[in-house]
mmCIF file of C-alpha atoms in Angstrom:
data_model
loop_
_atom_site.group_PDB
_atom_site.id
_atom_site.type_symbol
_atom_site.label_atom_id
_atom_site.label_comp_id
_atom_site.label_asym_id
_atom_site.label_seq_id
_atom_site.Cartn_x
_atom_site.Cartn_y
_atom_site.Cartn_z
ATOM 1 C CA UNK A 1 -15.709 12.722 12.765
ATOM 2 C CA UNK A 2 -19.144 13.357 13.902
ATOM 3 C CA UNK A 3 -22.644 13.084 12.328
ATOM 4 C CA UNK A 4 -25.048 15.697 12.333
ATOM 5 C CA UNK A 5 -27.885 14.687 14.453
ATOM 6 C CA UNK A 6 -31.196 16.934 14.678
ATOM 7 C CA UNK A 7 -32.053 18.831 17.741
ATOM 8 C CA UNK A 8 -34.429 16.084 18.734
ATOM 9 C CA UNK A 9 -31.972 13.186 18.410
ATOM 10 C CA UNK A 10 -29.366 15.072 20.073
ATOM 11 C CA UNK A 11 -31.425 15.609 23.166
ATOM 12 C CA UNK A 12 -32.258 11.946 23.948
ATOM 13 C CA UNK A 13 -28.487 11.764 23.886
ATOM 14 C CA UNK A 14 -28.238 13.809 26.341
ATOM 15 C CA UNK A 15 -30.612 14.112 29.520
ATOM 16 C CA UNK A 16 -29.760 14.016 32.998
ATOM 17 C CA UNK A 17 -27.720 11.005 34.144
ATOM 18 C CA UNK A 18 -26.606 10.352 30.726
ATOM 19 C CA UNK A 19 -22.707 9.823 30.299
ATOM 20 C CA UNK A 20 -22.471 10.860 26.645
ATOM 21 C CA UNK A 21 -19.819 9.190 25.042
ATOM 22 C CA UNK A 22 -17.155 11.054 22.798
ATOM 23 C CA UNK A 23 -18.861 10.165 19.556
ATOM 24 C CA UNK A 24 -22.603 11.818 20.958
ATOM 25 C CA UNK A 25 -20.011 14.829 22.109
ATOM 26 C CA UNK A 26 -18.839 14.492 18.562
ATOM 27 C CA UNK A 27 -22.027 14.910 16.760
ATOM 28 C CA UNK A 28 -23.475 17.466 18.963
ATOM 29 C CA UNK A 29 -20.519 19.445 17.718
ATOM 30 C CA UNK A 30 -20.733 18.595 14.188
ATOM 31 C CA UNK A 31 -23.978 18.998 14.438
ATOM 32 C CA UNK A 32 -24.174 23.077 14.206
ATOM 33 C CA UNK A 33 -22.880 25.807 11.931
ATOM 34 C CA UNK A 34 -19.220 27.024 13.467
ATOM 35 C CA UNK A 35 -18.272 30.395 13.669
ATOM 36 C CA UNK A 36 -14.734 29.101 13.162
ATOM 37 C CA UNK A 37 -14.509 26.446 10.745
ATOM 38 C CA UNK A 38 -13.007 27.388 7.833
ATOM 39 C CA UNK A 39 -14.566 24.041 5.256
ATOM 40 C CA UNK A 40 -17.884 24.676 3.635
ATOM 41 C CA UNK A 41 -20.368 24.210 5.429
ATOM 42 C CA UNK A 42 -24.349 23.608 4.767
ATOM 43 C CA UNK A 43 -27.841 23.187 6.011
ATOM 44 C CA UNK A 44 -31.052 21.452 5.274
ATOM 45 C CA UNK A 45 -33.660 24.225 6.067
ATOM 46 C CA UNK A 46 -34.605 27.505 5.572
ATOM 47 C CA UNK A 47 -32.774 30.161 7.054
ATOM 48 C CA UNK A 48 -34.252 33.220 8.073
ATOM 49 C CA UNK A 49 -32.201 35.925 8.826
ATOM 50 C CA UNK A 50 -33.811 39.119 10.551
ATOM 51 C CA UNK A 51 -30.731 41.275 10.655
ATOM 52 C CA UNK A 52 -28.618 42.018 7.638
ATOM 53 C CA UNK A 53 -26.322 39.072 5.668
ATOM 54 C CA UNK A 54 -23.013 40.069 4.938
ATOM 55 C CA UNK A 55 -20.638 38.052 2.772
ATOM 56 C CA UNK A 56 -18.024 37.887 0.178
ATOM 57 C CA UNK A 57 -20.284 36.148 -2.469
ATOM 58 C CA UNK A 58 -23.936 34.893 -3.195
ATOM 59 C CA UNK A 59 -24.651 31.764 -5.359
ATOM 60 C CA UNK A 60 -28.525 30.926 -5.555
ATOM 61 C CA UNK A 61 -30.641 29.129 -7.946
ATOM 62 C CA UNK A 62 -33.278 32.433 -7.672
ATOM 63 C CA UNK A 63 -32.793 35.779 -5.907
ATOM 64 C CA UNK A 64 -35.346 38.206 -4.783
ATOM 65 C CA UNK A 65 -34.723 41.521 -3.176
ATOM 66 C CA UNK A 66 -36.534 44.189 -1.987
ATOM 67 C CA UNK A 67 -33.623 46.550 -2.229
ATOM 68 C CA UNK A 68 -30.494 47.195 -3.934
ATOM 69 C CA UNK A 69 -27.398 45.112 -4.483
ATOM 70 C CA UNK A 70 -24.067 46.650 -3.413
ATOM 71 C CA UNK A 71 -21.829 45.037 -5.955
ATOM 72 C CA UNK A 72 -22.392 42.704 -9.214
ATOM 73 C CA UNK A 73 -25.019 40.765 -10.379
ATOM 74 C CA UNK A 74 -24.445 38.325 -12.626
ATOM 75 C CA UNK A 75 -27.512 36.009 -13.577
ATOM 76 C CA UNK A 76 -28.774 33.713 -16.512
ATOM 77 C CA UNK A 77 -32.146 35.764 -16.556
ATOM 78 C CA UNK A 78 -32.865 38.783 -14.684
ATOM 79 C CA UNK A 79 -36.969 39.214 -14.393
ATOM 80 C CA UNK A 80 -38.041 42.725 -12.799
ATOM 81 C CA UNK A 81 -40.951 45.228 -12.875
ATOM 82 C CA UNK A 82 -38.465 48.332 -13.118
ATOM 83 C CA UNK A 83 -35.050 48.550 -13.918
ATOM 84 C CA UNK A 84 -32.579 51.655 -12.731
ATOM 85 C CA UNK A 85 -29.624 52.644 -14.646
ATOM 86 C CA UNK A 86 -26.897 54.263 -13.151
ATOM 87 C CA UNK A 87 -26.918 58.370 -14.340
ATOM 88 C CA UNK A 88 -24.631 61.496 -14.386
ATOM 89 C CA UNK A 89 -26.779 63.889 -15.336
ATOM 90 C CA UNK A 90 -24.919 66.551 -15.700
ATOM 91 C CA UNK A 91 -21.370 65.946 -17.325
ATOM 92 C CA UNK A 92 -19.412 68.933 -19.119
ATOM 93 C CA UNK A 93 -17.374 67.340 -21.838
ATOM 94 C CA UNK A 94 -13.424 68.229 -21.988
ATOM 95 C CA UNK A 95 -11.445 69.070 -25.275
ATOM 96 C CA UNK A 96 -8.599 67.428 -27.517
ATOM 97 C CA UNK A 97 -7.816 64.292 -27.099
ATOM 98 C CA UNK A 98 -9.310 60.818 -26.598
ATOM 99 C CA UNK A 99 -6.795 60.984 -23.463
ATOM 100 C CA UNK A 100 -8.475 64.415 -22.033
ATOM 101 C CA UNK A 101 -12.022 63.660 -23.041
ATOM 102 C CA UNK A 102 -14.493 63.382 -20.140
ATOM 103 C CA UNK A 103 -14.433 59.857 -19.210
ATOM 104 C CA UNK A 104 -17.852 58.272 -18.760
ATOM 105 C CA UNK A 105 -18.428 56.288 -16.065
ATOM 106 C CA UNK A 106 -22.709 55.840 -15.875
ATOM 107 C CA UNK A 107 -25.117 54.052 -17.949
ATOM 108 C CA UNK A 108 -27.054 57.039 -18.771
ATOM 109 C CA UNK A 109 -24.716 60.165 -19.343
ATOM 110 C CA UNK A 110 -26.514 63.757 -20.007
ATOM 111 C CA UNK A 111 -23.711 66.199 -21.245
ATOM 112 C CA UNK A 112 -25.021 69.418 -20.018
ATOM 113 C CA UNK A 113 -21.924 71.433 -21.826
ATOM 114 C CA UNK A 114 -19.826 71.596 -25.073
ATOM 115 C CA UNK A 115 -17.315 73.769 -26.409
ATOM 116 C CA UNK A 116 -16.650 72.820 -30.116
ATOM 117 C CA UNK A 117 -13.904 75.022 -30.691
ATOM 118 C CA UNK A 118 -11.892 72.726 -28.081
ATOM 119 C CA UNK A 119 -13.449 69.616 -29.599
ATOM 120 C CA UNK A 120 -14.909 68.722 -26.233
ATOM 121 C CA UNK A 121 -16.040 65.088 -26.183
ATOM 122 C CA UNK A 122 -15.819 61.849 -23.750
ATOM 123 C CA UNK A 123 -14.969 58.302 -23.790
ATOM 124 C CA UNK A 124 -16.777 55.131 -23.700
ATOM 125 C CA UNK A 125 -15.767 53.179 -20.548
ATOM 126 C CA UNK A 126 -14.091 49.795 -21.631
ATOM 127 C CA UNK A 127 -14.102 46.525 -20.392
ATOM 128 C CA UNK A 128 -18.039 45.423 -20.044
ATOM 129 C CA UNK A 129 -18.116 43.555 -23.143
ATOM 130 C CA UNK A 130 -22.081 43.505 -23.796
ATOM 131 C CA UNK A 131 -22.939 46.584 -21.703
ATOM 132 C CA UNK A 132 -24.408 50.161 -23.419
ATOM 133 C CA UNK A 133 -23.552 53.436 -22.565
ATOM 134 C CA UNK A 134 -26.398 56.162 -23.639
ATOM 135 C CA UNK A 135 -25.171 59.260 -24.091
ATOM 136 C CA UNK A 136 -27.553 62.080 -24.921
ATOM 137 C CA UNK A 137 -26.187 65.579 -25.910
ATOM 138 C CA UNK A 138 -27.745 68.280 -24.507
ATOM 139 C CA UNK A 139 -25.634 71.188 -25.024
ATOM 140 C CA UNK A 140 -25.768 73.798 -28.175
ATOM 141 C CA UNK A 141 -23.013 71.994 -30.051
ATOM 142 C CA UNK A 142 -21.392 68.555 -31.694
ATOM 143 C CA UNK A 143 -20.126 65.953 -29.245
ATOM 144 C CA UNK A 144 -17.220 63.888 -29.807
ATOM 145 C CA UNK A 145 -17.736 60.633 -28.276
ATOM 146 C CA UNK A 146 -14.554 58.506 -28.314
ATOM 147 C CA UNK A 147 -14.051 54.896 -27.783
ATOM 148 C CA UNK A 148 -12.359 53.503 -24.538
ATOM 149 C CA UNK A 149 -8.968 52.906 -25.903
ATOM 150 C CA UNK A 150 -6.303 54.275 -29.317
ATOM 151 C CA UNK A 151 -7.194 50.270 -30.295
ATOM 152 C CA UNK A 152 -10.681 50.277 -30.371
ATOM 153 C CA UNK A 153 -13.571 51.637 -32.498
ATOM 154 C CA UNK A 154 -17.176 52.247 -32.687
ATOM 155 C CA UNK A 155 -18.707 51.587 -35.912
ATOM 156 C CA UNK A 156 -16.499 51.646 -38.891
ATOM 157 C CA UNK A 157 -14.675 54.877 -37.746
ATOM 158 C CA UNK A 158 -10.932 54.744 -37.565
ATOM 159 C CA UNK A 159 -9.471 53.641 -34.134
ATOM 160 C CA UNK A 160 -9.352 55.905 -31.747
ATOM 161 C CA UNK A 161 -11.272 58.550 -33.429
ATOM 162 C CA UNK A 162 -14.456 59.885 -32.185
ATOM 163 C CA UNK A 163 -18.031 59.541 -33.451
ATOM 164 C CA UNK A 164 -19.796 62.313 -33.940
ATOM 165 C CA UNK A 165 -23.168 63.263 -31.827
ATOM 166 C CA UNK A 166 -25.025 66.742 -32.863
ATOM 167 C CA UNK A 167 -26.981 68.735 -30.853
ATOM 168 C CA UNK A 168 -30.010 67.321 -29.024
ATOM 169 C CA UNK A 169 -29.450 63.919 -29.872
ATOM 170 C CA UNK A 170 -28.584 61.206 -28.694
ATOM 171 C CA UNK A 171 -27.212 57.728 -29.087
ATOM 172 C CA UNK A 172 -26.463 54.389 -27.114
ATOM 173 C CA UNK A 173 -22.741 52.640 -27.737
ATOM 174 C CA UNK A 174 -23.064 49.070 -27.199
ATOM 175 C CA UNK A 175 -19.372 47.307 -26.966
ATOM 176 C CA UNK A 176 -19.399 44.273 -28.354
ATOM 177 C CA UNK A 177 -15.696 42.768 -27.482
ATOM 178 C CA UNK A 178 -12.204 45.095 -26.053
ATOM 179 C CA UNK A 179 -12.352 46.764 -28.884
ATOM 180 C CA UNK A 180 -15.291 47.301 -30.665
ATOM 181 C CA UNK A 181 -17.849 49.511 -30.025
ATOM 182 C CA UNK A 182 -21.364 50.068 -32.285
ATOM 183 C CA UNK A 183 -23.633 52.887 -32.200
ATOM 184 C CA UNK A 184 -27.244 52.838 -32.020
ATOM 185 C CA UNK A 185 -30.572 55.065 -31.103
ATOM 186 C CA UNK B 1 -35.199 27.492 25.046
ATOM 187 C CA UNK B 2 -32.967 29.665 22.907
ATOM 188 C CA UNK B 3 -30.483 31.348 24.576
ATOM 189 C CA UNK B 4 -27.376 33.439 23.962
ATOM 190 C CA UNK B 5 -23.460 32.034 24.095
ATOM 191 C CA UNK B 6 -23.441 33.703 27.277
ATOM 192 C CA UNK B 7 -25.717 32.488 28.917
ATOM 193 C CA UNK B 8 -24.270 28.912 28.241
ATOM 194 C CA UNK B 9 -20.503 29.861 29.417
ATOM 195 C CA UNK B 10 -21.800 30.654 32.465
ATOM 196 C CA UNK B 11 -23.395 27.466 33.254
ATOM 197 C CA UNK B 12 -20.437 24.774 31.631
ATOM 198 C CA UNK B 13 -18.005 25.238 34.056
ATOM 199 C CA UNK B 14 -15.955 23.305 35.648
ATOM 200 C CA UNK B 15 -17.279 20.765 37.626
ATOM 201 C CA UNK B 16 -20.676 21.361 36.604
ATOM 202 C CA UNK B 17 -23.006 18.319 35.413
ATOM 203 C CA UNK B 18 -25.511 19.850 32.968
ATOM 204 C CA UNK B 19 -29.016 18.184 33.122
ATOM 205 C CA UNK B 20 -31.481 17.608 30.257
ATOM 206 C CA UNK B 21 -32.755 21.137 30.040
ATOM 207 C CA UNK B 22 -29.036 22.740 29.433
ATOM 208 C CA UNK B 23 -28.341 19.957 26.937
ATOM 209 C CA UNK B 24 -32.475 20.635 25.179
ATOM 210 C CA UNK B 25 -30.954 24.334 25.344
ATOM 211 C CA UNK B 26 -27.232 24.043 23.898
ATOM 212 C CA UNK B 27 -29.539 22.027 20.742
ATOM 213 C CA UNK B 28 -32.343 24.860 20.393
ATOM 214 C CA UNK B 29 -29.763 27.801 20.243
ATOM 215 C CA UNK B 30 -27.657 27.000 17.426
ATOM 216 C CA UNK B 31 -28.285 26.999 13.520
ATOM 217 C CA UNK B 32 -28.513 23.014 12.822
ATOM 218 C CA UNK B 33 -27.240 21.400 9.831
ATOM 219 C CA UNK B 34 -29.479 18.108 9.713
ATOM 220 C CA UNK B 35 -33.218 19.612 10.645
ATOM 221 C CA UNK B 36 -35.191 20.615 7.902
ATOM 222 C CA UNK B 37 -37.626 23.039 9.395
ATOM 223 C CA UNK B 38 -37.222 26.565 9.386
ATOM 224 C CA UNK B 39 -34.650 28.095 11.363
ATOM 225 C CA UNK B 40 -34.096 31.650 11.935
ATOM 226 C CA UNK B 41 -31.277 34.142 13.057
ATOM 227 C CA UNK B 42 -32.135 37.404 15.044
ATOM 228 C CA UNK B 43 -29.180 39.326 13.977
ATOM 229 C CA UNK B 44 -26.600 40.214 11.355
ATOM 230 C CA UNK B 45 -24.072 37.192 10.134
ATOM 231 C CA UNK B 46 -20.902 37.976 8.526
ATOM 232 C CA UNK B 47 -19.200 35.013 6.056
ATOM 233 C CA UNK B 48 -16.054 35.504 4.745
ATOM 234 C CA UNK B 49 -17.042 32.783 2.481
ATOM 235 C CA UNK B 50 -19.414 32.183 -0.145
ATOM 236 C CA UNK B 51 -23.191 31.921 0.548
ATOM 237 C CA UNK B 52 -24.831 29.332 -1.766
ATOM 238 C CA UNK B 53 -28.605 28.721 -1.635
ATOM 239 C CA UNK B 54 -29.972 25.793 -3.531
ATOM 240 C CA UNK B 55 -33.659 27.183 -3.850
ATOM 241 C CA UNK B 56 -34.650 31.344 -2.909
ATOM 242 C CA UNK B 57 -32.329 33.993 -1.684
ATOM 243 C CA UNK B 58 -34.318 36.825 -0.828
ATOM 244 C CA UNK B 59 -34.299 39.964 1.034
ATOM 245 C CA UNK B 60 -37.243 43.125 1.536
ATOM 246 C CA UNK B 61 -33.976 45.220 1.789
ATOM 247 C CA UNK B 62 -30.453 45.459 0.927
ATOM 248 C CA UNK B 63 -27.906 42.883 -0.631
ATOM 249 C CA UNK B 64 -24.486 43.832 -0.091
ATOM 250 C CA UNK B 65 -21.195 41.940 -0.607
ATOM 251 C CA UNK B 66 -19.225 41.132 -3.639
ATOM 252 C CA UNK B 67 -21.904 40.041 -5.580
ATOM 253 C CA UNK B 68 -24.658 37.983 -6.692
ATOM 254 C CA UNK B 69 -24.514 34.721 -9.176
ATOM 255 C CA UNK B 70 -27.997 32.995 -9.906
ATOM 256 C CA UNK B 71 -29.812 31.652 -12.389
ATOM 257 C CA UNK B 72 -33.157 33.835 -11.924
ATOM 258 C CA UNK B 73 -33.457 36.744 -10.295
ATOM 259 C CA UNK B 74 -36.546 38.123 -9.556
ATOM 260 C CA UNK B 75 -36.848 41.610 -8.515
ATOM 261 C CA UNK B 76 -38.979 44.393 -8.535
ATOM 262 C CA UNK B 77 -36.868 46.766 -8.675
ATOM 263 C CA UNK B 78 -33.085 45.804 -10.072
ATOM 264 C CA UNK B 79 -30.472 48.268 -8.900
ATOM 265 C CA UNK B 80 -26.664 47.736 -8.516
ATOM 266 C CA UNK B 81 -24.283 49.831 -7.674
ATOM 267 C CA UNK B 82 -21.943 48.283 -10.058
ATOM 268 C CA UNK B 83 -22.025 45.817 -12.859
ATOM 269 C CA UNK B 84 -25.610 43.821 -13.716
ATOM 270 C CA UNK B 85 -24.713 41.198 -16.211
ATOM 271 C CA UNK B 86 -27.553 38.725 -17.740
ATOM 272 C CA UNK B 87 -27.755 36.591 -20.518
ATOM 273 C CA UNK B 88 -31.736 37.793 -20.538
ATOM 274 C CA UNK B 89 -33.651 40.888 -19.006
ATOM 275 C CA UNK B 90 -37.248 40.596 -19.233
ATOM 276 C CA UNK B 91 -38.991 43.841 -17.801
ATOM 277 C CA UNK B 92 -42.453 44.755 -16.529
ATOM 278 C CA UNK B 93 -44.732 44.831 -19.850
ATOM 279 C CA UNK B 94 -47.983 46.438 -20.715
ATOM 280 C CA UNK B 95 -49.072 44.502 -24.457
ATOM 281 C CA UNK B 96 -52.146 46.160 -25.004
ATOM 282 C CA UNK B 97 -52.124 49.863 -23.028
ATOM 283 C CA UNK B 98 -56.003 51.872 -23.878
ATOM 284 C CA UNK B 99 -55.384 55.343 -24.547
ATOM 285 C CA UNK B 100 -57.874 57.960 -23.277
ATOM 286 C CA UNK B 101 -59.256 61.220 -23.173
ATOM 287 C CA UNK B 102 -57.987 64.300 -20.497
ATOM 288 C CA UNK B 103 -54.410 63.402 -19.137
ATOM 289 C CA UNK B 104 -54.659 59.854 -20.209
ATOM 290 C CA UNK B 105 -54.260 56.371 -19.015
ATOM 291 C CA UNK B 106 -51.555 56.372 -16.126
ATOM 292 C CA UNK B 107 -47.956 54.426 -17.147
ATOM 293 C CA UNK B 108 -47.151 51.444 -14.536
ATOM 294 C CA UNK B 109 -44.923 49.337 -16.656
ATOM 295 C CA UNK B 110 -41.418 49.655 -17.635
ATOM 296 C CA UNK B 111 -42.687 48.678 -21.670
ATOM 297 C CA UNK B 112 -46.001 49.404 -22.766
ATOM 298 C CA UNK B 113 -47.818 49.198 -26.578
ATOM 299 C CA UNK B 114 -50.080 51.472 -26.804
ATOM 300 C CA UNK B 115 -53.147 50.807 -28.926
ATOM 301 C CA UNK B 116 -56.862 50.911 -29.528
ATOM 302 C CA UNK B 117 -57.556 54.611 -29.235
ATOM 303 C CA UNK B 118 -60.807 55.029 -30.276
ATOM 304 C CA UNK B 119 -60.104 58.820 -31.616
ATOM 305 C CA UNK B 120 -57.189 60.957 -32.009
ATOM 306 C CA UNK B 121 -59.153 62.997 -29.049
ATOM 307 C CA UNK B 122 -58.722 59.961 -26.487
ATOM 308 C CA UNK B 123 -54.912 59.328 -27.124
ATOM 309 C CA UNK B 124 -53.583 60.126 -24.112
ATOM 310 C CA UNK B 125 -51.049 58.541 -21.385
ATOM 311 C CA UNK B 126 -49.812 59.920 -18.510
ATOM 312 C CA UNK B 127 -45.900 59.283 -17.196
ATOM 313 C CA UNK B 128 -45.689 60.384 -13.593
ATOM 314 C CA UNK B 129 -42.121 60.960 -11.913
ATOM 315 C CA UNK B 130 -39.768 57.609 -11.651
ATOM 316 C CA UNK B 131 -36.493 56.440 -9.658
ATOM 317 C CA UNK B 132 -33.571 58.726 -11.345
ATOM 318 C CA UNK B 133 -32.142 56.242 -13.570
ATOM 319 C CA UNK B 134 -35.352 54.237 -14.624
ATOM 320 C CA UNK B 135 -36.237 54.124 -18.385
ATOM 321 C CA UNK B 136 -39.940 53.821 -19.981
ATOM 322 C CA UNK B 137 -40.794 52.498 -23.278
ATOM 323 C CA UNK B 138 -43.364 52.993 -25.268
ATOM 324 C CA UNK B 139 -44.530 51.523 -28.044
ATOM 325 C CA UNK B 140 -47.436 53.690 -29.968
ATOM 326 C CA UNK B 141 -48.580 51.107 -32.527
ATOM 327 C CA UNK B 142 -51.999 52.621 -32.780
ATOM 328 C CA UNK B 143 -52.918 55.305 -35.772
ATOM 329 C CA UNK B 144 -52.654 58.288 -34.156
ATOM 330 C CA UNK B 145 -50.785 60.548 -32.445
ATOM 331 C CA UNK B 146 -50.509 59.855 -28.570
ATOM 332 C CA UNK B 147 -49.568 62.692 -26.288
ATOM 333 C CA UNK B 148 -47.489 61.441 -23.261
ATOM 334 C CA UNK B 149 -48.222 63.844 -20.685
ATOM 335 C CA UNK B 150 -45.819 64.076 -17.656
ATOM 336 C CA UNK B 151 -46.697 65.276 -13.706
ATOM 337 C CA UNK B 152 -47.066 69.030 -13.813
ATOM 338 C CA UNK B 153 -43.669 70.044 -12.194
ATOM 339 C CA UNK B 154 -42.117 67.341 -14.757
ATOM 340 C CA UNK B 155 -40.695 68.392 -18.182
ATOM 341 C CA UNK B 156 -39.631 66.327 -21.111
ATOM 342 C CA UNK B 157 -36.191 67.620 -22.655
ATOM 343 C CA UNK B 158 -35.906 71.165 -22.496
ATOM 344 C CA UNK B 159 -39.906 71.340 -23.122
ATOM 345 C CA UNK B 160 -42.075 73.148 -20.152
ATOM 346 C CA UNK B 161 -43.159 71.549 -17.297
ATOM 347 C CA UNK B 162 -46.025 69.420 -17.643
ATOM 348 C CA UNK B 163 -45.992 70.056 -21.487
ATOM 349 C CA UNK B 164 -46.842 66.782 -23.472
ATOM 350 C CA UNK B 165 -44.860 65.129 -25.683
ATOM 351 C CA UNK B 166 -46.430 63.721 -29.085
ATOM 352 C CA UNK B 167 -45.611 60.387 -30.548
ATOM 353 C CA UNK B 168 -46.361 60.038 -33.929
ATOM 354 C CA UNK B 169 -47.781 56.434 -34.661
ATOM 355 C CA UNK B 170 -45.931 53.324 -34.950
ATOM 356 C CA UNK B 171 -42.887 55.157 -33.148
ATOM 357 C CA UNK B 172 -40.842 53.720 -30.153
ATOM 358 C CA UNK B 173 -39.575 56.443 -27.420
ATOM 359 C CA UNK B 174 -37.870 55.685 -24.040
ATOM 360 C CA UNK B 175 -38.479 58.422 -21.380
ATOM 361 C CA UNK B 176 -34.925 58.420 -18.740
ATOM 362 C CA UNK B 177 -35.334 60.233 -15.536
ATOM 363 C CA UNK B 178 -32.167 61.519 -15.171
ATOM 364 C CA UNK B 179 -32.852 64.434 -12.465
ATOM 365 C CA UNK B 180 -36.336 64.643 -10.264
ATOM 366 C CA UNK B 181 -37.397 67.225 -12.726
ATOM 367 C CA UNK B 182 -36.451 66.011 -15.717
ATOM 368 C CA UNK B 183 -36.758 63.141 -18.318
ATOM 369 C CA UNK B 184 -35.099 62.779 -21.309
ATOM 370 C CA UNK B 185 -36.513 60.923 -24.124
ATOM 371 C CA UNK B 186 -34.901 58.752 -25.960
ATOM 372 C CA UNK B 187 -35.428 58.515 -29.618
ATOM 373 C CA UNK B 188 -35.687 55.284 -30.884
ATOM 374 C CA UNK B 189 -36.788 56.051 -34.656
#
């Protein structure tokens, strides 16, 4: 097992004449980031990386980006001038059931269409305990909005069954655990 | 002197004694774990593991992967193409946003509080086109009506382009862009 020597120290190891010894060959080698090694693996400096960094999963104490992030984000705080929700903008709302309602799948969700006589509506998107869905209703009649699952509920409303959004409104559903769900402007 | 892996593989052959300058080379052309100055990569790098920075991550472009975990992160512009989850979001804020007369004092922050128009006359803002998806909040906590007035080929709800929309004092309304042409406002009353 080598030590990992700086560039400097490494090089008065080995200069012309030198017979490096297998511990110097040792920490050369340990000395640099392998492509191969499969064991963490760390360094003291900066890194500055010109081309694009792709991996499996970022851990950092603070994050800054000029861009977007292709995947999650999880942080204690997130600070930002401007923050973009994900939008359909045009979503036509499907009738009968909770299972045949349009299924929502965007922060912000504009519902362009409704037939009432088929009791069009949608459904909340489960499983983001914490998260809102806004949902504004654009369209000439009432909305049924239904929660993600036959278990779960927004407000007080039975489970399953849909709340009701009227014309030109609209409303934010904020789920609070699996199965709860609670309306708000 | 930097050089690529090639380079190196076709001086270390066999039978070759490298001198002092291929040695100073081999040092300068790989990422080193014990130096603390600055090092830098000129092209893409690909870990199948996890990337863990003890101080800042940043990029002026794109962060791809599975994810990010941090403590902070400081943006100016937050956009994921899947889940953003935070125990806090603090956003861009305006406290105290002047009113004024004609098409008003311009929006630039993702909240603002309106107040301290001087006459019903000189309460006016102005929301120009955002990023589809973005959201802004405002706050009219002075006493009178404020007309938001969006770019001229911009239209509030189903309201004509460029056509203002009035906020009634102490009233909170969030205006969504949700297509280049339209924002919808969100009624927070």
């Amino acid at each position: 097992m080598g030590t990992a020597l700086t560039p400097t120290q490494l090089k008065a190891l080995f200069e012309t004449n030198d017979i490096p010894t297998s511990a110097n060959y040792a920490d050369l080698f340990d000395s640099f980031i392998s492509v191969a090694d499969n064991s963490a693996q760390s360094i003291q400096s900066d890194l500055t990386i010109n081309g694009a960094l792709n991996v499996d999963k970022v851990t950092a104490s603070s994050i800054q980006t000029g861009g977007i992030v292709t995947g999650v984000i999880n942080a204690n705080t997130i600070s930002t001038s401007a923050l973009r929700y994900s939008v359909n903008s045009s979503i036509a709302a499907l009738g009968g059931t909770l299972a045949s309602a349009f299924p929502l799948a965007h922060t912000i969700n504009v519902i362009r269409a409704v037939t009432s006589a088929t009791n069009d509506g949608v459904v909340l998107q489960g499983g983001n305990t914490g998260s809102s869905q806004v949902v504004f209703n654009r369209a000439a009649s009432l909305l049924l909005v239904y929660p993600s699952t036959a278990a779960a509920t927004i407000d007080s409303i039975a489970a399953g069954s849909p709340f009701k959004v009227t014309a030109n409104t609209q409303y934010s559903f904020t789920q609070i655990n699996n199965t709860t769900f609670y309306s708000g402007k | 002197m930097i050089r690529r892996p090639i380079f190196f593989k076709r001086i270390f052959r066999t039978g070759y004694i490298p001198n002092t300058f291929d040695w100073q080379d081999i040092c300068d052309s790989y990422i080193n774990k014990r130096i603390t100055k600055p090092q830098a990569i000129y092209h893409d790098v690909n870990a199948s593991g996890r990337q863990v920075a003890s101080n800042t991550l940043s990029t002026n472009n794109t962060f791809g992967g599975g994810g990010i975990w941090a403590n902070v992160i400081s943006a100016a512009n937050v956009s994921c193409n899947s889940t953003t989850s935070a125990a806090f979001l603090s956003l861009n804020v305006a406290a105290n946003l002047s009113p004024s007369s004609g098409t008003g004092t311009a929006i630039t922050r993702s909240i603002s509080r309106i107040t301290s128009a001087a006459t019903s006359s000189q309460s006016n803002v102005n929301i120009s086109r955002v990023d589809i998806g973005r959201e802004i909040i405002l706050f009219n906590r002075n006493n009178y009506i404020v007309s938001v007035n969006p770019d001229t080929d911009l239209q509030f709800n189903s309201q004509a382009s460029g056509a203002a929309f009035l906020m009634s004092a102490a009233t909170k309304y969030g205006f969504v862009q949700v297509t280049t042409a339209q924002m919808l406002v969100r009624d927070y009353n």
